[in-house]
CSV table of C-alpha atoms in Angstrom, one decimal:
chain,number,residue,atom,x,y,z
A,1,MET,CA,12.0,-105.8,-52.6
A,2,PRO,CA,9.7,-108.6,-51.5
A,3,GLU,CA,6.5,-107.7,-49.9
A,4,CYS,CA,6.5,-108.2,-46.1
A,5,ILE,CA,3.5,-108.2,-43.9
A,6,PHE,CA,4.1,-106.7,-40.5
A,7,SER,CA,2.1,-107.2,-37.3
A,8,LYS,CA,1.9,-104.6,-34.6
A,9,THR,CA,0.9,-107.3,-32.1
A,10,TRP,CA,3.5,-109.8,-32.9
A,11,ALA,CA,5.8,-108.9,-30.0
A,12,ALA,CA,2.8,-110.3,-27.7
A,13,SER,CA,3.7,-113.7,-29.0
A,14,MET,CA,7.4,-113.4,-28.5
A,15,PRO,CA,9.2,-116.0,-26.3
A,16,ASP,CA,8.9,-115.0,-22.6
A,17,ARG,CA,12.7,-114.7,-22.2
A,18,THR,CA,15.7,-114.7,-24.5
A,19,VAL,CA,19.3,-115.0,-23.4
A,20,ILE,CA,22.4,-113.7,-25.5
A,21,ARG,CA,25.3,-116.0,-24.2
A,22,GLY,CA,28.8,-115.1,-24.1
A,23,GLY,CA,29.3,-111.8,-26.1
A,24,THR,CA,31.7,-109.0,-25.2
A,25,LEU,CA,29.4,-106.1,-23.9
A,26,VAL,CA,30.4,-102.7,-25.0
A,27,ILE,CA,29.9,-101.1,-21.6
A,28,THR,CA,32.3,-100.2,-18.8
A,29,GLY,CA,32.8,-102.5,-16.0
A,30,LEU,CA,31.2,-105.9,-17.4
A,31,PRO,CA,33.2,-106.9,-20.4
A,32,GLN,CA,31.8,-110.5,-21.2
A,33,ALA,CA,28.4,-111.6,-19.9
A,34,ASP,CA,25.1,-112.9,-20.8
A,35,VAL,CA,22.0,-110.7,-21.4
A,36,ALA,CA,18.5,-111.8,-20.8
A,37,MET,CA,15.6,-110.1,-22.5
A,38,GLU,CA,12.0,-110.3,-21.7
A,39,GLY,CA,9.0,-108.0,-22.8
A,40,GLY,CA,11.2,-105.8,-25.0
A,41,ARG,CA,13.6,-104.9,-22.4
A,42,ILE,CA,16.9,-106.2,-20.7
A,43,VAL,CA,15.8,-107.8,-17.5
A,44,ALA,CA,19.1,-109.4,-16.4
A,45,MET,CA,23.0,-109.4,-17.0
A,46,GLY,CA,25.8,-111.4,-15.8
A,47,PRO,CA,27.7,-114.6,-16.2
A,48,ASP,CA,26.0,-118.0,-16.6
A,49,LEU,CA,22.4,-116.8,-16.4
A,50,ALA,CA,19.5,-119.4,-16.2
A,51,ALA,CA,18.5,-121.2,-19.3
A,52,ALA,CA,15.8,-119.7,-21.5
A,53,PRO,CA,13.4,-120.8,-24.2
A,54,VAL,CA,15.5,-119.1,-26.7
A,55,GLU,CA,19.3,-118.5,-26.6
A,56,ILE,CA,21.4,-116.7,-29.1
A,57,ASP,CA,25.1,-117.6,-29.2
A,58,ALA,CA,27.4,-114.4,-29.2
A,59,ARG,CA,30.7,-115.9,-28.6
A,60,GLY,CA,33.3,-113.9,-30.5
A,61,LEU,CA,31.0,-111.0,-31.0
A,62,HIS,CA,30.7,-107.7,-29.4
A,63,VAL,CA,27.5,-106.7,-28.2
A,64,PHE,CA,26.7,-102.9,-28.9
A,65,PRO,CA,24.0,-100.7,-28.1
A,66,GLY,CA,21.6,-100.2,-31.0
A,67,LEU,CA,22.6,-97.5,-33.1
A,68,ILE,CA,20.6,-94.2,-32.9
A,69,ASP,CA,20.9,-92.0,-36.0
A,70,VAL,CA,19.9,-88.5,-35.3
A,71,HIS,CA,20.1,-87.1,-38.5
A,72,LEU,CA,18.6,-88.6,-41.7
A,73,HIS,CA,16.2,-87.9,-44.5
A,74,PHE,CA,13.8,-90.9,-45.5
A,75,ASN,CA,11.8,-88.3,-47.6
A,76,GLU,CA,8.4,-89.7,-46.6
A,77,PRO,CA,5.6,-88.7,-47.2
A,78,GLY,CA,5.8,-87.2,-50.6
A,79,ARG,CA,9.3,-88.4,-51.9
A,80,THR,CA,9.1,-92.1,-51.3
A,81,GLU,CA,10.6,-92.6,-54.9
A,82,TRP,CA,13.7,-91.2,-53.3
A,83,GLU,CA,13.9,-93.4,-50.3
A,84,GLY,CA,11.0,-94.0,-47.9
A,85,ALA,CA,10.9,-95.5,-44.4
A,86,ALA,CA,10.2,-99.0,-45.5
A,87,THR,CA,13.8,-99.3,-47.3
A,88,GLY,CA,15.6,-96.7,-45.2
A,89,SER,CA,14.9,-98.4,-41.9
A,90,ARG,CA,15.8,-101.7,-43.4
A,91,ALA,CA,19.2,-100.3,-44.4
A,92,LEU,CA,19.6,-98.7,-40.9
A,93,ALA,CA,18.8,-102.1,-39.3
A,94,ALA,CA,21.4,-103.7,-41.6
A,95,GLY,CA,24.0,-101.3,-40.2
A,96,GLY,CA,22.9,-102.1,-36.5
A,97,GLY,CA,20.5,-99.3,-36.1
A,98,THR,CA,17.4,-99.5,-34.0
A,99,LEU,CA,16.2,-95.7,-33.8
A,100,PHE,CA,16.2,-92.9,-36.2
A,101,PHE,CA,15.3,-89.3,-36.0
A,102,ASP,CA,13.9,-88.2,-39.4
A,103,MET,CA,14.4,-84.5,-40.4
A,104,PRO,CA,11.7,-82.2,-41.4
A,105,LEU,CA,12.8,-82.2,-45.1
A,106,ASN,CA,12.8,-83.5,-47.7
A,107,SER,CA,9.4,-84.9,-47.2
A,108,THR,CA,6.5,-83.2,-48.6
A,109,PRO,CA,4.9,-81.5,-46.8
A,110,CYS,CA,7.9,-80.6,-44.6
A,111,THR,CA,7.4,-80.9,-40.9
A,112,VAL,CA,6.9,-77.3,-40.0
A,113,ASN,CA,3.4,-77.6,-38.4
A,114,ALA,CA,1.2,-80.1,-36.5
A,115,ALA,CA,-0.6,-81.3,-39.6
A,116,ALA,CA,2.6,-82.1,-41.3
A,117,PHE,CA,3.8,-83.9,-38.3
A,118,ASP,CA,0.7,-86.0,-37.9
A,119,GLN,CA,0.8,-87.0,-41.7
A,120,LYS,CA,4.6,-88.0,-41.4
A,121,ARG,CA,4.2,-89.9,-38.2
A,122,ALA,CA,1.3,-91.9,-39.5
A,123,ALA,CA,3.3,-92.7,-42.7
A,124,LEU,CA,6.5,-93.8,-40.9
A,125,ALA,CA,4.3,-96.1,-38.4
A,126,GLU,CA,3.1,-98.1,-41.1
A,127,SER,CA,6.5,-99.0,-42.7
A,128,ALA,CA,9.5,-98.3,-40.4
A,129,ILE,CA,10.9,-101.5,-38.9
A,130,THR,CA,12.9,-99.5,-36.5
A,131,ASP,CA,11.9,-97.2,-33.8
A,132,PHE,CA,11.6,-93.5,-35.0
A,133,ALA,CA,11.5,-89.9,-33.8
A,134,LEU,CA,11.0,-86.7,-35.7
A,135,TRP,CA,12.5,-83.4,-36.0
A,136,GLY,CA,10.2,-80.2,-36.6
A,137,GLY,CA,11.2,-77.3,-38.7
A,138,LEU,CA,12.2,-73.9,-37.9
A,139,ILE,CA,11.6,-71.6,-40.9
A,140,PRO,CA,10.6,-68.1,-41.3
A,141,GLY,CA,6.9,-67.6,-40.1
A,142,ASN,CA,6.5,-70.8,-38.2
A,143,VAL,CA,7.7,-69.8,-34.7
A,144,PRO,CA,4.3,-69.7,-33.5
A,145,GLU,CA,3.9,-73.4,-34.7
A,146,MET,CA,6.7,-74.7,-32.6
A,147,ALA,CA,4.8,-75.2,-29.3
A,148,GLU,CA,2.2,-77.4,-31.1
A,149,LEU,CA,5.2,-79.4,-32.7
A,150,ALA,CA,6.6,-79.8,-29.3
A,151,ASP,CA,3.4,-81.1,-27.9
A,152,ARG,CA,3.3,-83.7,-30.7
A,153,GLY,CA,6.7,-85.0,-29.5
A,154,VAL,CA,9.4,-83.5,-31.7
A,155,VAL,CA,13.0,-84.1,-30.6
A,156,GLY,CA,13.8,-80.5,-31.6
A,157,PHE,CA,13.8,-78.1,-34.5
A,158,LYS,CA,15.9,-77.9,-37.5
A,159,ALA,CA,17.0,-74.7,-39.2
A,160,PHE,CA,19.2,-74.0,-42.2
A,161,LEU,CA,21.5,-70.9,-42.2
A,162,CYS,CA,21.9,-71.2,-45.9
A,163,ASP,CA,19.7,-72.2,-49.0
A,164,SER,CA,18.5,-75.8,-48.1
A,165,GLY,CA,17.9,-76.5,-51.8
A,166,LEU,CA,14.1,-76.7,-51.2
A,167,PRO,CA,12.0,-73.6,-51.7
A,168,GLU,CA,9.3,-75.0,-49.4
A,169,PHE,CA,12.2,-75.0,-46.5
A,170,PRO,CA,13.8,-71.6,-46.7
A,171,ARG,CA,16.6,-70.7,-44.5
A,172,ALA,CA,16.4,-68.9,-41.2
A,173,ASP,CA,17.5,-65.4,-41.1
A,174,ASP,CA,19.0,-64.2,-38.0
A,175,LEU,CA,15.8,-62.9,-36.4
A,176,THR,CA,14.0,-66.0,-37.1
A,177,LEU,CA,16.9,-68.2,-35.6
A,178,PHE,CA,16.8,-65.8,-32.5
A,179,ASP,CA,13.2,-66.0,-32.1
A,180,GLY,CA,13.2,-69.8,-32.7
A,181,LEU,CA,15.9,-70.3,-30.1
A,182,ARG,CA,14.1,-68.4,-27.5
A,183,GLU,CA,11.1,-70.3,-28.2
A,184,ALA,CA,12.9,-73.8,-28.1
A,185,ALA,CA,14.5,-72.6,-24.8
A,186,ARG,CA,11.0,-72.1,-23.3
A,187,LEU,CA,9.9,-75.5,-24.6
A,188,GLY,CA,13.0,-77.2,-23.3
A,189,LEU,CA,14.1,-78.4,-26.8
A,190,PRO,CA,17.2,-78.2,-28.8
A,191,VAL,CA,17.6,-76.3,-32.2
A,192,ALA,CA,19.7,-78.0,-34.8
A,193,VAL,CA,21.4,-75.9,-37.4
A,194,HIS,CA,23.0,-76.6,-40.9
A,195,ALA,CA,25.9,-74.1,-40.4
A,196,GLU,CA,27.0,-72.6,-43.6
A,197,SER,CA,26.9,-68.9,-44.2
A,198,GLN,CA,24.5,-68.0,-47.0
A,199,GLU,CA,26.3,-64.7,-48.0
A,200,ILE,CA,29.7,-66.7,-48.4
A,201,THR,CA,28.3,-69.8,-50.3
A,202,GLN,CA,25.9,-67.7,-52.4
A,203,GLY,CA,28.8,-65.2,-53.2
A,204,MET,CA,31.4,-67.8,-53.8
A,205,ALA,CA,29.2,-69.9,-56.0
A,206,HIS,CA,28.5,-66.9,-58.4
A,207,ALA,CA,32.3,-66.1,-58.4
A,208,VAL,CA,33.2,-69.7,-59.3
A,209,ALA,CA,30.6,-70.3,-61.7
A,210,ALA,CA,31.7,-67.7,-64.2
A,211,GLN,CA,35.1,-69.4,-64.5
A,212,ASP,CA,34.6,-73.2,-63.8
A,213,ARG,CA,30.8,-74.1,-64.0
A,214,GLY,CA,29.5,-77.6,-63.3
A,215,THR,CA,32.7,-79.2,-61.9
A,216,ALA,CA,33.5,-80.8,-58.6
A,217,ARG,CA,36.4,-78.4,-58.0
A,218,ALA,CA,34.2,-75.5,-58.5
A,219,PHE,CA,31.6,-76.8,-56.1
A,220,LEU,CA,34.3,-77.5,-53.4
A,221,ALA,CA,35.5,-74.0,-54.0
A,222,SER,CA,32.0,-72.4,-53.5
A,223,ARG,CA,31.7,-73.9,-50.0
A,224,PRO,CA,35.0,-73.2,-48.0
A,225,VAL,CA,35.5,-74.1,-44.4
A,226,ILE,CA,35.2,-70.3,-43.6
A,227,ALA,CA,31.3,-70.5,-44.5
A,228,GLU,CA,31.0,-73.2,-41.8
A,229,LEU,CA,33.1,-71.4,-39.3
A,230,GLU,CA,31.1,-68.2,-39.6
A,231,ALA,CA,27.9,-69.9,-39.2
A,232,ILE,CA,29.0,-71.7,-36.2
A,233,GLN,CA,30.3,-68.6,-34.5
A,234,ARG,CA,26.9,-66.7,-35.1
A,235,ALA,CA,24.7,-69.7,-34.2
A,236,THR,CA,26.5,-70.1,-31.0
A,237,LEU,CA,26.4,-66.6,-30.1
A,238,LEU,CA,22.7,-66.4,-30.6
A,239,ALA,CA,22.1,-69.6,-28.8
A,240,ARG,CA,23.9,-68.3,-25.8
A,241,GLU,CA,22.1,-65.1,-25.8
A,242,ALA,CA,18.7,-67.0,-26.0
A,243,GLY,CA,19.7,-69.6,-23.3
A,244,ALA,CA,19.0,-72.2,-25.7
A,245,LYS,CA,20.4,-75.7,-26.5
A,246,LEU,CA,22.0,-75.8,-29.8
A,247,HIS,CA,23.0,-78.9,-31.8
A,248,ILE,CA,25.4,-78.3,-34.8
A,249,VAL,CA,24.8,-80.9,-37.5
A,250,HIS,CA,27.3,-82.4,-39.8
A,251,VAL,CA,30.5,-80.4,-38.8
A,252,SER,CA,33.0,-81.1,-41.7
A,253,SER,CA,36.1,-79.7,-40.3
A,254,GLY,CA,38.3,-80.1,-37.3
A,255,ARG,CA,38.2,-76.2,-37.1
A,256,GLY,CA,34.5,-76.1,-37.0
A,257,VAL,CA,34.4,-78.6,-34.0
A,258,ALA,CA,37.2,-76.5,-32.2
A,259,LEU,CA,35.1,-73.4,-32.7
A,260,ALA,CA,32.2,-75.0,-31.4
A,261,ALA,CA,33.9,-76.5,-28.5
A,262,GLU,CA,35.3,-72.9,-27.5
A,263,ALA,CA,31.8,-71.5,-27.4
A,264,ARG,CA,30.7,-74.6,-25.3
A,265,ALA,CA,33.6,-73.4,-22.8
A,266,ARG,CA,32.2,-70.0,-22.7
A,267,GLY,CA,28.9,-71.3,-21.5
A,268,THR,CA,26.8,-72.2,-24.7
A,269,ASP,CA,24.9,-75.5,-24.4
A,270,VAL,CA,26.0,-76.9,-27.7
A,271,SER,CA,26.5,-80.5,-28.9
A,272,ILE,CA,28.7,-81.2,-31.9
A,273,GLU,CA,27.8,-83.7,-34.6
A,274,THR,CA,29.9,-85.0,-37.5
A,275,CYS,CA,29.2,-87.7,-39.9
A,276,ALA,CA,30.7,-90.9,-41.3
A,277,HIS,CA,31.4,-89.6,-44.7
A,278,TYR,CA,33.7,-86.8,-43.3
A,279,LEU,CA,35.7,-89.3,-41.5
A,280,PHE,CA,36.0,-91.6,-44.4
A,281,PHE,CA,36.3,-89.7,-47.7
A,282,THR,CA,38.3,-86.5,-48.6
A,283,GLU,CA,37.7,-83.9,-51.4
A,284,GLU,CA,39.9,-85.9,-53.5
A,285,ASP,CA,37.4,-88.7,-53.5
A,286,VAL,CA,34.8,-86.2,-54.6
A,287,GLU,CA,36.8,-85.7,-57.9
A,288,ARG,CA,37.3,-89.6,-58.2
A,289,LEU,CA,33.8,-90.6,-57.5
A,290,GLY,CA,31.8,-87.8,-59.0
A,291,PRO,CA,28.2,-86.6,-58.0
A,292,VAL,CA,27.7,-89.9,-55.7
A,293,ALA,CA,29.9,-88.0,-53.3
A,294,LYS,CA,28.4,-84.5,-53.4
A,295,CYS,CA,27.1,-83.2,-50.2
A,296,ALA,CA,26.9,-80.0,-48.3
A,297,PRO,CA,29.0,-79.0,-46.4
A,298,PRO,CA,31.4,-80.8,-48.9
A,299,LEU,CA,34.3,-83.2,-48.2
A,300,ARG,CA,37.3,-81.6,-47.1
A,301,HIS,CA,41.1,-81.7,-47.5
A,302,ALA,CA,42.9,-84.6,-45.8
A,303,SER,CA,44.5,-82.1,-43.4
A,304,GLU,CA,40.9,-81.2,-42.2
A,305,GLN,CA,39.8,-84.7,-41.8
A,306,ASN,CA,43.0,-85.5,-39.8
A,307,SER,CA,42.0,-82.7,-37.5
A,308,LEU,CA,38.4,-83.9,-37.3
A,309,TRP,CA,39.7,-87.3,-36.2
A,310,GLN,CA,41.8,-85.8,-33.7
A,311,GLN,CA,38.8,-83.9,-32.2
A,312,LEU,CA,36.8,-87.0,-32.1
A,313,ILE,CA,39.4,-89.2,-30.5
A,314,SER,CA,40.0,-86.6,-27.9
A,315,GLY,CA,36.4,-86.6,-26.9
A,316,VAL,CA,35.2,-83.3,-28.3
A,317,VAL,CA,32.8,-84.5,-30.9
A,318,ASP,CA,29.5,-85.9,-29.3
A,319,ILE,CA,27.7,-87.5,-32.0
A,320,VAL,CA,28.2,-89.4,-35.4
A,321,ALA,CA,25.4,-89.5,-37.6
A,322,SER,CA,24.8,-90.4,-41.3
A,323,ASP,CA,22.9,-87.4,-42.8
A,324,HIS,CA,21.6,-90.1,-45.3
A,325,SER,CA,20.2,-87.7,-48.0
A,326,PRO,CA,19.5,-90.1,-51.1
A,327,ALA,CA,18.0,-89.2,-54.4
A,328,PRO,CA,17.1,-91.3,-57.6
A,329,PRO,CA,20.0,-92.2,-59.5
A,330,GLY,CA,19.3,-89.7,-62.4
A,331,MET,CA,19.7,-86.9,-59.9
A,332,LYS,CA,23.2,-88.0,-58.9
A,333,THR,CA,24.7,-88.2,-62.4
A,334,GLY,CA,25.7,-85.9,-65.1
A,335,ASP,CA,26.7,-82.2,-64.5
A,336,PHE,CA,28.1,-81.9,-61.0
A,337,GLY,CA,26.6,-78.5,-60.4
A,338,ARG,CA,23.0,-79.7,-60.9
A,339,ALA,CA,23.2,-83.0,-59.0
A,340,TRP,CA,21.6,-83.6,-55.8
A,341,GLY,CA,23.9,-82.8,-52.9
A,342,GLY,CA,23.5,-85.7,-50.4
A,343,ILE,CA,25.1,-88.8,-49.3
A,344,ALA,CA,23.5,-92.2,-49.1
A,345,GLY,CA,25.2,-93.9,-46.2
A,346,VAL,CA,22.8,-94.9,-43.5
A,347,GLN,CA,24.0,-98.5,-43.7
A,348,SER,CA,27.6,-97.7,-43.2
A,349,THR,CA,28.1,-95.4,-40.2
A,350,LEU,CA,29.1,-98.1,-37.6
A,351,ALA,CA,31.1,-99.9,-40.4
A,352,VAL,CA,33.2,-96.6,-40.9
A,353,LEU,CA,33.9,-96.2,-37.0
A,354,CYS,CA,34.8,-99.8,-36.8
A,355,GLU,CA,37.1,-99.7,-39.8
A,356,ARG,CA,38.7,-96.2,-39.5
A,357,GLY,CA,38.3,-95.8,-35.7
A,358,TYR,CA,38.7,-99.1,-34.0
A,359,HIS,CA,41.1,-100.8,-36.4
A,360,ASP,CA,43.1,-97.9,-37.8
A,361,ARG,CA,43.3,-95.5,-34.8
A,362,GLY,CA,42.5,-97.5,-31.6
A,363,LEU,CA,39.3,-95.8,-31.0
A,364,SER,CA,37.6,-98.1,-28.2
A,365,PRO,CA,34.3,-99.9,-28.8
A,366,GLU,CA,32.9,-98.1,-25.7
A,367,ARG,CA,33.7,-94.6,-27.4
A,368,ILE,CA,32.0,-95.6,-30.6
A,369,ALA,CA,29.0,-96.8,-28.8
A,370,SER,CA,28.8,-93.4,-27.0
A,371,LEU,CA,29.2,-91.6,-30.5
A,372,VAL,CA,26.2,-93.6,-32.0
A,373,ALA,CA,23.9,-94.6,-29.0
A,374,GLY,CA,24.7,-93.1,-25.6
A,375,GLU,CA,25.4,-89.6,-26.4
A,376,PRO,CA,22.4,-89.3,-28.8
A,377,ALA,CA,20.0,-90.9,-26.2
A,378,ARG,CA,21.4,-88.5,-23.4
A,379,ARG,CA,21.6,-85.3,-25.3
A,380,PHE,CA,17.9,-85.7,-26.8
A,381,ARG,CA,16.5,-87.3,-23.6
A,382,ILE,CA,15.2,-90.5,-25.1
A,383,PRO,CA,14.3,-92.8,-22.2
A,384,GLY,CA,15.3,-96.4,-22.3
A,385,LYS,CA,17.4,-96.1,-25.3
A,386,GLY,CA,21.4,-95.9,-26.0
A,387,GLY,CA,22.8,-98.3,-23.6
A,388,ILE,CA,23.0,-101.8,-22.1
A,389,ALA,CA,21.5,-102.2,-18.7
A,390,VAL,CA,18.9,-103.8,-16.9
A,391,GLY,CA,15.6,-101.9,-17.5
A,392,ALA,CA,16.6,-100.5,-20.6
A,393,ASP,CA,15.0,-101.3,-24.1
A,394,ALA,CA,16.6,-104.4,-25.7
A,395,ASP,CA,18.2,-102.6,-28.5
A,396,LEU,CA,21.3,-104.3,-29.5
A,397,ALA,CA,23.8,-104.8,-32.4
A,398,LEU,CA,25.9,-108.0,-32.4
A,399,VAL,CA,29.2,-107.2,-34.3
A,400,ASP,CA,31.9,-109.3,-35.6
A,401,LEU,CA,34.8,-106.7,-35.3
A,402,SER,CA,37.3,-109.2,-37.2
A,403,ARG,CA,35.2,-110.0,-40.1
A,404,SER,CA,35.9,-108.1,-43.3
A,405,LEU,CA,33.3,-107.3,-46.0
A,406,ARG,CA,33.9,-105.6,-49.3
A,407,LEU,CA,30.5,-103.5,-49.7
A,408,LYS,CA,28.6,-104.5,-52.9
A,409,PRO,CA,25.4,-102.9,-54.3
A,410,GLU,CA,23.5,-106.1,-53.6
A,411,HIS,CA,24.4,-105.6,-49.9
A,412,LEU,CA,22.5,-102.3,-49.8
A,413,MET,CA,19.0,-102.3,-48.2
A,414,GLN,CA,18.2,-98.9,-49.3
A,415,ARG,CA,15.9,-98.0,-52.3
A,416,HIS,CA,18.7,-97.1,-54.7
A,417,ALA,CA,21.9,-99.0,-54.8
A,418,LEU,CA,23.9,-95.9,-55.0
A,419,SER,CA,26.3,-95.1,-52.4
A,420,PRO,CA,30.0,-93.8,-52.3
A,421,TYR,CA,30.8,-96.6,-49.9
A,422,VAL,CA,30.2,-99.2,-52.5
A,423,GLY,CA,33.6,-101.0,-53.2
A,424,SER,CA,35.2,-100.2,-50.0
A,425,SER,CA,36.2,-102.9,-47.4
A,426,PHE,CA,35.2,-102.6,-43.8
A,427,ARG,CA,36.5,-104.8,-40.8
A,428,GLY,CA,33.5,-104.9,-38.4
A,429,ASN,CA,30.3,-106.1,-39.5
A,430,VAL,CA,26.8,-106.5,-38.1
A,431,VAL,CA,25.6,-110.0,-37.7
A,432,ARG,CA,22.3,-109.5,-35.9
A,433,THR,CA,20.3,-106.2,-34.8
A,434,ILE,CA,17.6,-106.5,-32.1
A,435,ARG,CA,15.0,-104.1,-31.7
A,436,ARG,CA,13.1,-104.3,-28.4
A,437,GLY,CA,13.9,-107.9,-28.0
A,438,GLU,CA,12.8,-108.8,-31.6
A,439,THR,CA,15.6,-109.8,-34.1
A,440,ILE,CA,15.1,-107.6,-37.1
A,441,PHE,CA,18.4,-108.2,-39.1
A,442,LEU,CA,20.2,-111.4,-39.2
A,443,SER,CA,23.1,-112.6,-41.3
A,444,GLY,CA,22.5,-110.3,-44.2
A,445,GLU,CA,18.6,-110.7,-44.2
A,446,ILE,CA,15.7,-108.4,-42.7
A,447,VAL,CA,13.6,-110.7,-40.7
A,448,ALA,CA,11.4,-108.3,-38.9
A,449,ARG,CA,8.0,-109.3,-38.1
A,450,SER,CA,6.7,-106.0,-36.6
A,451,VAL,CA,6.9,-102.3,-37.3
A,452,GLY,CA,8.8,-99.8,-35.2
A,453,GLU,CA,7.4,-97.4,-32.6
A,454,PHE,CA,7.3,-93.6,-32.4
A,455,VAL,CA,9.5,-92.4,-29.7
A,456,ARG,CA,9.3,-88.9,-28.1
A,457,PRO,CA,11.9,-87.3,-25.6
A,458,SER,CA,11.3,-86.9,-21.9
A,459,LEU,CA,10.9,-83.5,-20.8
A,460,SER,CA,10.7,-83.9,-17.2
């Protein structure tokens, strides 16, 4: 990757006013209009706005709000050889993203206290070209640290209900989770859970290993849907008793979504996230693609995927994220059982929703925008983000919904050109990404001249 020099003050030299002309705005009630940007914000919207020093022709393009990826792992500091915010944020920008929430693992140290938070924030502030926010961790022994993390500006706290794969980020037992939920409720922040049962996954893994060790089929059998369902049921019960906000990450099955929705109907304040790879691939692809498609929870049977799509289309799913969790190529090859379990897909979330949602299933652009921008900003109370409105940050993605692109390794902006999406064709491609008024991605190239900013939730 060529060296880039960023200026934190470059925005001061930006043109006073830029107008985006003639795009189809992905909002309700104003289908086609101009958008004027000034000082990093949207200052006017409407037909035939006055001329500006800089004008962008968006005719034939849809103007989406910039994508907010609430769930990814850029592994910085400590594991930048896996990704890093410099490359990861470029991939996000190439996919129409303008803001990401970095998970508390797999960085070293994990973000489980104030000192680790400060270290991660400083590292990302130097290299991310998109805006960013940070999750804190919830692990045994760190509940007393949660208040300091909240003061630092975390968007919430992440807990694993099963083995995370990293000894430095142990799973939250039921008492830790309940105590953490009560503290999070006091702090006014949500708790996100990786919902898989430790007892079921661990027991099943031992059982299948004796018969069929190291294959994709054995891995799939070791993490059945029931492990997800049991953990969702337990987490929603504890959250309701604690009076806490719960966010269930990467729900992989239609039944999992339905169970969380039932808890919501009974009074649990729960939001439901799924990921693009569960909407695009099935368990058959795991055997075809090998370790590059390994993740946890695993990809599911086509019937579960169809059910997941039905729940999304009906409005039950709240958010779609990438759960971008890359690793060096050597960790995604060879024995399936030992390979790293994570999908590298931060660049493809919007493309999946356009291809499999808009084109294949008639999902409206407005619903797509809600899943990747509007609801993330609302649920996590991020001011000025997630929409196209006067006064909002000028975070926008200009998308050609009719243009088809076959993804090749050279298109990927991430550190390692390894993704299960390589070789797939997508109708719906990002032409330009704008972060607070500055174009950071244009026609296949990163053109950012300044770094992103740290974003914190509004707790008022």
